[in-house]
Amino acid sequence: MKLNLNQTQINRCRARAKTIADTIQTFIDQSTTVSVERTILRFLSIDGVNPLDVPYVNVITDHIIAEADLSLGVAHYLSLAIEDTGLTPQEIAQAIDQKQLSLKPYQTKTHPNHSLLYPTIEEQLNRVNKQRRIREKTLAENPKKSTPELYVIVATGNIYEDIEQALSAAHKGADIIAVIRTTGQSLLDFVPYGPTTEGFGGTMATQENFKLMRQALDDFTTSHQRYIKLVNYASGLCMPEIAAIGALERLDMMLNDSLYGIIFRDINMQRTFIDQYFSRLISAYAGITINTGEDNYLTTSDAYEHAHTVLASQFINEQFAKNALMEERFMGLGHAYEIDPNLENSFLYELAQAELSKAIFPNAPLKYMPPTKHMTGDIFKGLIQNALFNIVAVTSHQSIHLLGMLTEAIHTPFMSDRALAIDNATYIAKAFKDFSHEISYRPDGIIMNRANDVLHQAETLLKTIQEEGLFTTLEKGRFAGISRKLNAGKGLDGVFKKAPSYENPVMTRLIERLKEGNHED
Amino acid sequence: MKIRPYGDTLNDGKIQLSFTLPLPCNAHGEETAKALVQKMGIHDVQIVHASPLNATFSFYIVYGTTHHQIDPTTITVTEIDSDTLTKSEIEAFIATHFDRPITFIGASTGTDAHTVGIDAIMNMKGYAGHYGLERYKGIQAINLGSQVENETLLEEAIKHNADVILISQTVTQKDVHIQNLTSFIELLEAEGKRDDFIVIIGGARINHALAKELGYDAGFGPKKYAYHVASFAVHLLKQKKDA
């Protein structure tokens, strides 16, 4: 092994991370959230918005919270209402909206017949499975790259403009397109509806926008024999709902990380751990690669001093994903090139960190983020910083290679900024293609020592987290130096302790299908 | 005395540009690019690089010579006129002139999700070797983070009895930061709170002149650190106290 790491130490880290994640899992299993319940409604084919633009899935959960008790779960009410009225779930939603139907009488009824829900759920899961097969078939038919996949963002606010920019980037050689969400969407407790043309710093994540971009990229694939992956954000307060619509519309990757939401968006930790579990089950089933957000720790904390927090968090995120029955090949664990360029040997430390992540998570498609914190407005220097980052990405075999923009910290990328970034990365991928096979690292040299130090510090941190529990760790602000409280933050009012009779039939079927290990219809 | 940009000879007027046109990359695109640059008052235009971004967009790198010249003595700058103190001088200044800690409250407001700017000024670590306000003796630094609503920022400022409000705007799109900064001042005035606080803005596209124009006490652009912000604030606070 290139870095001569201690495999026993890595195993110990994994075991500690597993205990940490399992403790949280015990908590997760006891509760549900409004967004989990709305996700179930989406799998019951409820779609659309009322005349006031409130999604029908929200109409139902709002109604149950106001009139009855959501801790019984939406499946309880819907099963009974279907049996009673003979209406479809969509018709039920509309009748509630028009005040022609109340679910309150079902609150006290028992023994709901969930089998009435299963045909629709099976149909929706089959749709997801069909999308997964299309992806896998198309990827198999088209040539596979041996160098990192180039990931760029589009962020115009207008989905039609985004499509222009995405196609332009695809022409230039981008492999992955992320549509950045409009700022603030992570804090909305509903998913907006329909195609949208206005947003700040990004574009609304809506099912229709997903569909429009998917179609445009599929057309590109047909004409150019190259599959372009589409990314959005299953994060924030609507984490599992967006995972569901992404699964239905064949997104290929989803940013998905509770820890990020807790730390950087002040989302309540209880809410988002519950949401994350369901969203990861959906993504695991849909074959969607998740991207985690550890890289962001380093935009706040110092990248040299706090490198071990990234590694510790990667270990924990891996276990959260395993608990959601996700295969390692879908775990896009995040890290970043954020060390101060004024530090001597910064390149060596970056290389050590990138090699370390790859060595510890060899089957995970690591998501590698470019410099942002130390980009200055000197675009000429910025281009060189990005070049060094690109060299590390290629040399250490990162998978998801987010391209740095020379105008980072100035504006959302111009079309030309993106093209220059792709040219830069393509040139380096070619120039350094087999470089890694030609080099080995000096035992006891800077790179090997650094990698072992970071691993050692990560183990110490994992031990502390295991002892105090992850909730306490977050309260103490050990990640990114930001402290969050168990009973504070956004979305806490959407958390419900499950009633004894609670059932989530979508989750049940997802787990069954995942455990069967086959995705046959 | 009039000057022009410097390439390799005084007043040769050499200038470099790059931009994209919504045209295919061909001879017609290049001629169009050239004509556009000539309209900017640049002659001897050389399109040194042209490349397609896709079938209908093209990118150009251009050199030329500008006709324009300028007399630098006619240019005035709105600058912050307080002395810049070091961290220890600021701490001593606070100890001498105030019998209580000074409270700074800061946020990246509106839609801006970036905390780089506010963190650089406020957090312990600071930026580029300059410690943040949190590290200063005599300063209480409260960093509310990003995407904070104007209303929330004001509520928190009142709640913590803040002396100084810091607002960061890092990345903006279509000038949304201007609207957002304007509405904060309007909010302060509507609530009759403008004189209760020293209000300072910062960010890559902020300068002191813009800050004054929008009704703020000061504005800090790139390469300004915690000690610049704190020097200004403590001087103004003392003036307010003495007045």
Coordinates of N, CA and C in Angstrom, one line a residue, chain A residues 176-284:
Chain A
I176 N -20.3 15.5 -15.5 CA -21.3 15.5 -14.4 C -21.8 17.0 -14.3
I177 N -23.1 17.2 -14.3 CA -23.6 18.6 -14.2 C -24.5 18.6 -12.9
A178 N -24.1 19.6 -12.1 CA -24.9 19.9 -10.9 C -25.7 21.1 -11.1
V179 N -27.0 21.1 -10.8 CA -27.8 22.3 -10.9 C -27.9 22.8 -9.4
I180 N -27.2 23.9 -9.2 CA -27.2 24.4 -7.8 C -28.6 25.0 -7.5
R181 N -29.0 24.7 -6.3 CA -30.3 25.2 -5.9 C -30.3 26.7 -5.5
T182 N -31.5 27.3 -5.7 CA -31.6 28.7 -5.3 C -31.3 28.8 -3.8
T183 N -30.6 29.8 -3.4 CA -30.2 29.9 -2.0 C -31.4 30.0 -1.1
G184 N -31.4 29.3 0.0 CA -32.5 29.3 0.9 C -33.5 28.1 0.7
Q185 N -33.4 27.4 -0.5 CA -34.3 26.3 -0.6 C -34.2 25.2 0.4
S186 N -33.0 25.0 0.9 CA -32.8 24.0 1.9 C -33.7 24.2 3.2
L187 N -34.1 25.5 3.4 CA -34.8 25.8 4.6 C -36.4 25.8 4.3
L188 N -36.8 25.6 3.0 CA -38.2 25.5 2.7 C -38.7 24.1 3.2
D189 N -39.9 24.1 3.8 CA -40.4 22.8 4.2 C -41.4 22.3 3.2
F190 N -41.2 22.6 2.0 CA -42.0 22.0 0.9 C -41.1 22.0 -0.4
V191 N -41.5 21.2 -1.4 CA -40.8 21.2 -2.6 C -41.6 22.0 -3.6
P192 N -41.1 23.1 -4.2 CA -41.8 23.9 -5.1 C -42.1 23.1 -6.4
Y193 N -43.1 23.6 -7.2 CA -43.7 22.8 -8.2 C -43.5 23.5 -9.6
G194 N -43.3 22.6 -10.6 CA -43.3 23.1 -12.0 C -41.9 23.7 -12.5
P195 N -41.9 24.1 -13.7 CA -40.6 24.6 -14.2 C -40.4 26.0 -13.7
T196 N -39.2 26.4 -13.3 CA -39.0 27.7 -12.7 C -37.9 28.5 -13.5
T197 N -38.0 29.8 -13.5 CA -37.1 30.6 -14.2 C -36.5 31.7 -13.4
E198 N -36.8 31.7 -12.1 CA -36.2 32.7 -11.2 C -35.6 32.1 -10.0
G199 N -34.4 32.5 -9.6 CA -33.7 32.0 -8.4 C -32.5 32.8 -8.2
F200 N -32.0 32.8 -7.0 CA -30.8 33.5 -6.7 C -29.6 32.5 -6.4
G201 N -28.6 32.7 -7.2 CA -27.4 31.8 -6.9 C -27.7 30.4 -7.3
G202 N -28.9 30.1 -7.9 CA -29.2 28.8 -8.3 C -30.7 28.7 -8.7
T203 N -31.1 27.4 -9.0 CA -32.4 27.2 -9.6 C -33.2 26.3 -8.6
M204 N -34.5 26.5 -8.5 CA -35.3 25.7 -7.7 C -35.2 24.2 -8.0
A205 N -35.1 23.4 -7.0 CA -35.2 21.9 -7.3 C -36.6 21.6 -7.3
T206 N -37.2 21.3 -8.5 CA -38.5 20.8 -8.7 C -38.5 19.6 -9.5
Q207 N -39.6 18.8 -9.5 CA -39.6 17.6 -10.3 C -39.6 17.9 -11.8
E208 N -40.3 19.0 -12.1 CA -40.3 19.4 -13.5 C -39.0 19.8 -14.0
N209 N -38.3 20.6 -13.2 CA -36.9 21.1 -13.6 C -36.0 19.9 -13.7
F210 N -36.1 18.9 -12.8 CA -35.3 17.7 -12.9 C -35.6 17.0 -14.3
K211 N -36.9 16.9 -14.6 CA -37.3 16.2 -15.9 C -36.7 16.9 -17.1
L212 N -36.8 18.3 -17.1 CA -36.4 19.1 -18.3 C -34.9 18.9 -18.5
M213 N -34.1 19.0 -17.4 CA -32.6 18.8 -17.5 C -32.3 17.4 -17.9
R214 N -32.9 16.4 -17.3 CA -32.7 15.0 -17.6 C -32.9 14.8 -19.1
Q215 N -34.0 15.3 -19.7 CA -34.3 15.1 -21.1 C -33.2 15.7 -22.0
A216 N -32.8 16.9 -21.6 CA -31.7 17.6 -22.4 C -30.4 16.8 -22.4
L217 N -30.1 16.3 -21.2 CA -28.8 15.6 -21.1 C -28.9 14.2 -21.8
D218 N -30.1 13.6 -21.7 CA -30.3 12.3 -22.5 C -30.2 12.5 -24.0
D219 N -30.7 13.7 -24.4 CA -30.6 14.0 -25.9 C -29.1 14.1 -26.3
F220 N -28.4 14.7 -25.4 CA -26.9 14.8 -25.6 C -26.3 13.4 -25.7
T221 N -26.7 12.6 -24.7 CA -26.1 11.2 -24.7 C -26.4 10.5 -26.0
T222 N -27.6 10.6 -26.5 CA -28.0 10.0 -27.8 C -27.1 10.5 -28.9
S223 N -26.9 11.8 -29.0 CA -26.1 12.3 -30.1 C -24.6 12.2 -29.9
H224 N -24.1 12.1 -28.7 CA -22.7 12.1 -28.5 C -22.1 10.8 -27.8
Q225 N -23.0 9.8 -27.6 CA -22.5 8.5 -27.0 C -21.7 8.8 -25.7
R226 N -22.2 9.7 -24.9 CA -21.5 9.9 -23.6 C -22.6 10.2 -22.6
Y227 N -22.7 9.4 -21.5 CA -23.7 9.6 -20.5 C -23.3 10.8 -19.6
I228 N -24.2 11.8 -19.5 CA -23.9 12.9 -18.6 C -24.7 12.7 -17.3
K229 N -24.0 12.7 -16.2 CA -24.7 12.5 -14.9 C -25.3 13.8 -14.4
L230 N -26.4 13.7 -13.8 CA -27.1 14.9 -13.3 C -27.2 14.9 -11.7
V231 N -26.9 16.0 -11.1 CA -26.8 16.1 -9.7 C -27.7 17.2 -9.1
N232 N -28.3 16.9 -8.0 CA -29.1 17.9 -7.3 C -28.9 17.7 -5.8
Y233 N -29.7 18.3 -5.0 CA -29.5 18.3 -3.5 C -30.6 17.6 -2.8
A234 N -30.4 16.4 -2.3 CA -31.4 15.8 -1.4 C -30.9 16.2 0.0
S235 N -31.1 17.4 0.3 CA -30.6 18.0 1.6 C -31.6 19.0 2.1
G236 N -31.3 19.5 3.3 CA -32.2 20.5 3.8 C -33.5 19.8 4.4
L237 N -34.5 20.6 4.5 CA -35.7 20.1 5.2 C -36.5 19.1 4.4
C238 N -36.3 19.1 3.1 CA -37.1 18.1 2.2 C -36.2 17.0 1.7
M239 N -35.2 16.6 2.5 CA -34.2 15.6 2.1 C -34.8 14.4 1.4
P240 N -35.7 13.6 2.1 CA -36.2 12.4 1.5 C -37.2 12.7 0.3
E241 N -37.9 13.8 0.4 CA -38.8 14.0 -0.8 C -38.0 14.3 -2.0
I242 N -36.9 15.0 -1.9 CA -36.1 15.3 -3.1 C -35.4 14.0 -3.6
A243 N -35.0 13.2 -2.6 CA -34.4 11.9 -3.0 C -35.4 11.1 -3.8
A244 N -36.7 11.2 -3.4 CA -37.8 10.4 -4.1 C -38.0 11.0 -5.5
I245 N -38.1 12.3 -5.7 CA -38.4 12.8 -7.0 C -37.1 12.6 -7.9
G246 N -35.9 12.7 -7.3 CA -34.7 12.5 -8.0 C -34.6 11.0 -8.5
A247 N -35.1 10.1 -7.7 CA -35.1 8.7 -8.0 C -36.1 8.4 -9.2
L248 N -37.2 9.1 -9.1 CA -38.2 8.9 -10.2 C -37.7 9.6 -11.5
E249 N -37.0 10.7 -11.4 CA -36.6 11.4 -12.6 C -35.1 11.0 -13.1
R250 N -34.6 10.0 -12.5 CA -33.2 9.6 -12.8 C -32.1 10.6 -12.7
L251 N -32.1 11.2 -11.5 CA -30.9 11.9 -11.2 C -29.8 10.9 -10.9
D252 N -28.5 11.2 -11.0 CA -27.5 10.2 -10.8 C -26.7 10.4 -9.5
M253 N -26.8 11.7 -9.0 CA -26.1 11.9 -7.7 C -26.9 12.9 -6.9
M254 N -26.8 12.8 -5.6 CA -27.5 13.7 -4.8 C -26.5 14.2 -3.6
L255 N -26.4 15.4 -3.4 CA -25.7 15.9 -2.2 C -26.6 15.5 -1.1
N256 N -26.1 14.9 -0.1 CA -26.9 14.2 0.9 C -26.1 14.1 2.2
D257 N -26.3 15.0 3.1 CA -25.5 15.0 4.3 C -26.1 15.8 5.5
S258 N -26.6 15.0 6.4 CA -27.2 15.6 7.6 C -26.2 16.5 8.3
L259 N -25.0 16.0 8.5 CA -24.0 16.8 9.3 C -23.8 18.2 8.7
Y260 N -23.8 18.2 7.3 CA -23.7 19.5 6.7 C -24.9 20.4 7.0
G261 N -26.1 19.9 6.9 CA -27.3 20.7 7.2 C -27.3 21.2 8.7
I262 N -26.9 20.3 9.6 CA -26.9 20.7 11.0 C -25.9 21.8 11.2
I263 N -24.7 21.6 10.7 CA -23.6 22.6 11.0 C -23.8 23.9 10.2
F264 N -24.1 23.8 8.9 CA -24.0 25.0 8.1 C -25.4 25.6 7.8
R265 N -26.5 24.9 8.0 CA -27.8 25.4 7.7 C -28.6 25.5 9.0
D266 N -28.0 25.1 10.1 CA -28.8 25.1 11.4 C -30.1 24.4 11.3
I267 N -30.0 23.2 10.7 CA -31.2 22.4 10.7 C -31.1 21.5 11.9
N268 N -32.3 21.2 12.5 CA -32.3 20.5 13.8 C -31.7 19.1 13.5
M269 N -30.9 18.6 14.4 CA -30.2 17.3 14.2 C -31.1 16.1 14.2
Q270 N -32.1 16.1 15.1 CA -33.0 15.0 15.2 C -33.8 14.9 13.8
R271 N -34.3 16.0 13.4 CA -35.0 16.1 12.1 C -34.2 15.5 11.0
T272 N -33.0 16.0 10.9 CA -32.3 15.6 9.6 C -31.6 14.3 9.7
F273 N -31.3 13.7 10.9 CA -30.9 12.3 10.9 C -32.0 11.4 10.5
I274 N -33.2 11.6 10.9 CA -34.3 10.8 10.5 C -34.5 10.9 9.0
D275 N -34.5 12.1 8.5 CA -34.8 12.4 7.1 C -33.7 11.7 6.2
Q276 N -32.4 11.8 6.8 CA -31.3 11.3 6.0 C -31.4 9.8 5.8
Y277 N -31.8 9.1 6.8 CA -31.9 7.6 6.7 C -32.8 7.2 5.6
F278 N -34.0 7.8 5.6 CA -35.0 7.4 4.6 C -34.5 7.8 3.2
S279 N -33.9 9.0 3.1 CA -33.4 9.5 1.8 C -32.3 8.6 1.3
R280 N -31.4 8.1 2.2 CA -30.4 7.2 1.7 C -30.9 5.8 1.3
L281 N -31.9 5.3 2.0 CA -32.6 4.1 1.5 C -33.1 4.2 0.1
I282 N -33.7 5.4 -0.1 CA -34.2 5.6 -1.5 C -33.1 5.7 -2.5
S283 N -32.1 6.4 -2.2 CA -30.9 6.6 -3.1 C -30.2 5.2 -3.3
A284 N -30.1 4.5 -2.2 CA -29.5 3.1 -2.3 C -30.2 2.3 -3.3

